[in-house]
Short mmCIF file of C-alpha atoms in Angstrom, two decimals:
data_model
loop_
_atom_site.label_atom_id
_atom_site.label_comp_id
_atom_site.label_asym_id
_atom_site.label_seq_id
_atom_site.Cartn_x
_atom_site.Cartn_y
_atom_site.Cartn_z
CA UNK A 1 23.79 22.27 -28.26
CA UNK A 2 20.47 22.08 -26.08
CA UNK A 3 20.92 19.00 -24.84
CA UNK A 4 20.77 18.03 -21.36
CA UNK A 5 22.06 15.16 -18.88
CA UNK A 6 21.52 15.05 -15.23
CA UNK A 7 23.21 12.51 -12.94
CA UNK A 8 23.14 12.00 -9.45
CA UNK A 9 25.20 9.32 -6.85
CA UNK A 10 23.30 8.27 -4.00
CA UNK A 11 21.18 10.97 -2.74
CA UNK A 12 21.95 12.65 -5.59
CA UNK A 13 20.98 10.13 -7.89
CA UNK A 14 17.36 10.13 -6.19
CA UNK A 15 17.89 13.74 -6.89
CA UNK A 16 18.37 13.72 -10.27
CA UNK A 17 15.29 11.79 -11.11
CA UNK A 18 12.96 14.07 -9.40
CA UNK A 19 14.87 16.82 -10.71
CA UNK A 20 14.07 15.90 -14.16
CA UNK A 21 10.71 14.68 -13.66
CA UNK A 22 9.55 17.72 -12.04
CA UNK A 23 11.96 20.38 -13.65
CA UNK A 24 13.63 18.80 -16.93
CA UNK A 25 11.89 16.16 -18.50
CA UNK A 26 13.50 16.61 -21.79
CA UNK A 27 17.05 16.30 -20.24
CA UNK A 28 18.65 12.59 -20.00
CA UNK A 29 18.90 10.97 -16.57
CA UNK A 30 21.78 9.30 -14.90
CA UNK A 31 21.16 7.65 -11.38
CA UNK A 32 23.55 5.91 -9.60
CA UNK A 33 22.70 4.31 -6.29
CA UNK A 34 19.88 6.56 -5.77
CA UNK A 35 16.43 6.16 -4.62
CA UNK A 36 14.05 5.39 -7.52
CA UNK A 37 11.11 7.20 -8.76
CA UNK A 38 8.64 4.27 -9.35
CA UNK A 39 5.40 7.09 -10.22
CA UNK A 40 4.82 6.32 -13.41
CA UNK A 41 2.23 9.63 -13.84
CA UNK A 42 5.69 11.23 -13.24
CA UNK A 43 8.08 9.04 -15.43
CA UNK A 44 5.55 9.83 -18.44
CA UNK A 45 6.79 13.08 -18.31
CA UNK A 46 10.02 12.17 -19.78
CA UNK A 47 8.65 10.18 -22.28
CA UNK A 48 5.97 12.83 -23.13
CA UNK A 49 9.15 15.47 -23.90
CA UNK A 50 11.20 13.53 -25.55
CA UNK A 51 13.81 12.68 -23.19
CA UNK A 52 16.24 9.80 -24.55
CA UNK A 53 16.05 7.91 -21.53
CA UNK A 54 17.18 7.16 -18.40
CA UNK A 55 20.40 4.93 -17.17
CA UNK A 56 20.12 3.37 -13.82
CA UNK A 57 23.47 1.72 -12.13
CA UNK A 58 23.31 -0.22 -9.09
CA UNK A 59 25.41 -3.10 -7.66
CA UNK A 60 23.95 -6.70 -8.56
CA UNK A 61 24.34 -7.01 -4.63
CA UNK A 62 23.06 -4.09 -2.99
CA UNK A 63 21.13 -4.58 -0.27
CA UNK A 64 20.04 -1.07 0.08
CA UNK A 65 18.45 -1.42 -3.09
CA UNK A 66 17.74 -5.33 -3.48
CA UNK A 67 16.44 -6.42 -7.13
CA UNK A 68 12.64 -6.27 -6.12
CA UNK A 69 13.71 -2.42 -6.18
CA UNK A 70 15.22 -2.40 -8.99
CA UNK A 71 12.87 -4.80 -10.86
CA UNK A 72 9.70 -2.16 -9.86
CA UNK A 73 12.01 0.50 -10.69
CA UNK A 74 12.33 -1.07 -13.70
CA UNK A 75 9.03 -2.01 -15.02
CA UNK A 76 7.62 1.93 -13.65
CA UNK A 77 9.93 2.81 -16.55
CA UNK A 78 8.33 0.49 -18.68
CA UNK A 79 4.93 1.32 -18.70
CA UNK A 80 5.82 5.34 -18.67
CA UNK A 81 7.03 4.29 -22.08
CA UNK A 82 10.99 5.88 -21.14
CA UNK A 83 13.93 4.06 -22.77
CA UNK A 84 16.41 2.90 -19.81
CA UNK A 85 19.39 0.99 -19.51
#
């Protein structure tokens, strides 16, 4: 009870992390394949509410999202201070 997890795939999953950022913060994030949020002014609002973090899948492969993506995606996480997988 009162706990929260929002996951997106693809556009969704771009979806979901603005969704939380802006709307949720406390809630969990799960993106898969989707565009990331790499505002880390925005990301510190999931830290600053307590959220337990956010899970990011993408293929090891994808060339939509190559790992300099990922990596910036990544370290944005990093400095907001928000647990991720």
């Amino acid at each position: 009870p009162g706990r929260l997890a929002v996951m997106g795939y693809c556009f969704g999953g771009g979806k979901a992390i603005r969704y939380t950022t802006a709307r949720q913060p406390s809630a969990a994030t799960v993106v898969c394949y989707g565009s990331p949020l790499a505002d880390v002014a925005a990301l510190r609002s999931l830290a600053a509410a307590g959220s337990p973090g956010v899970c990011s899948v993408w293929g090891a492969d994808d060339v939509q999202f190559p790992s300099g993506v990922r990596t910036k995606w990544a370290e944005a996480l990093a400095e907001a201070g928000v647990a991720s997988d």
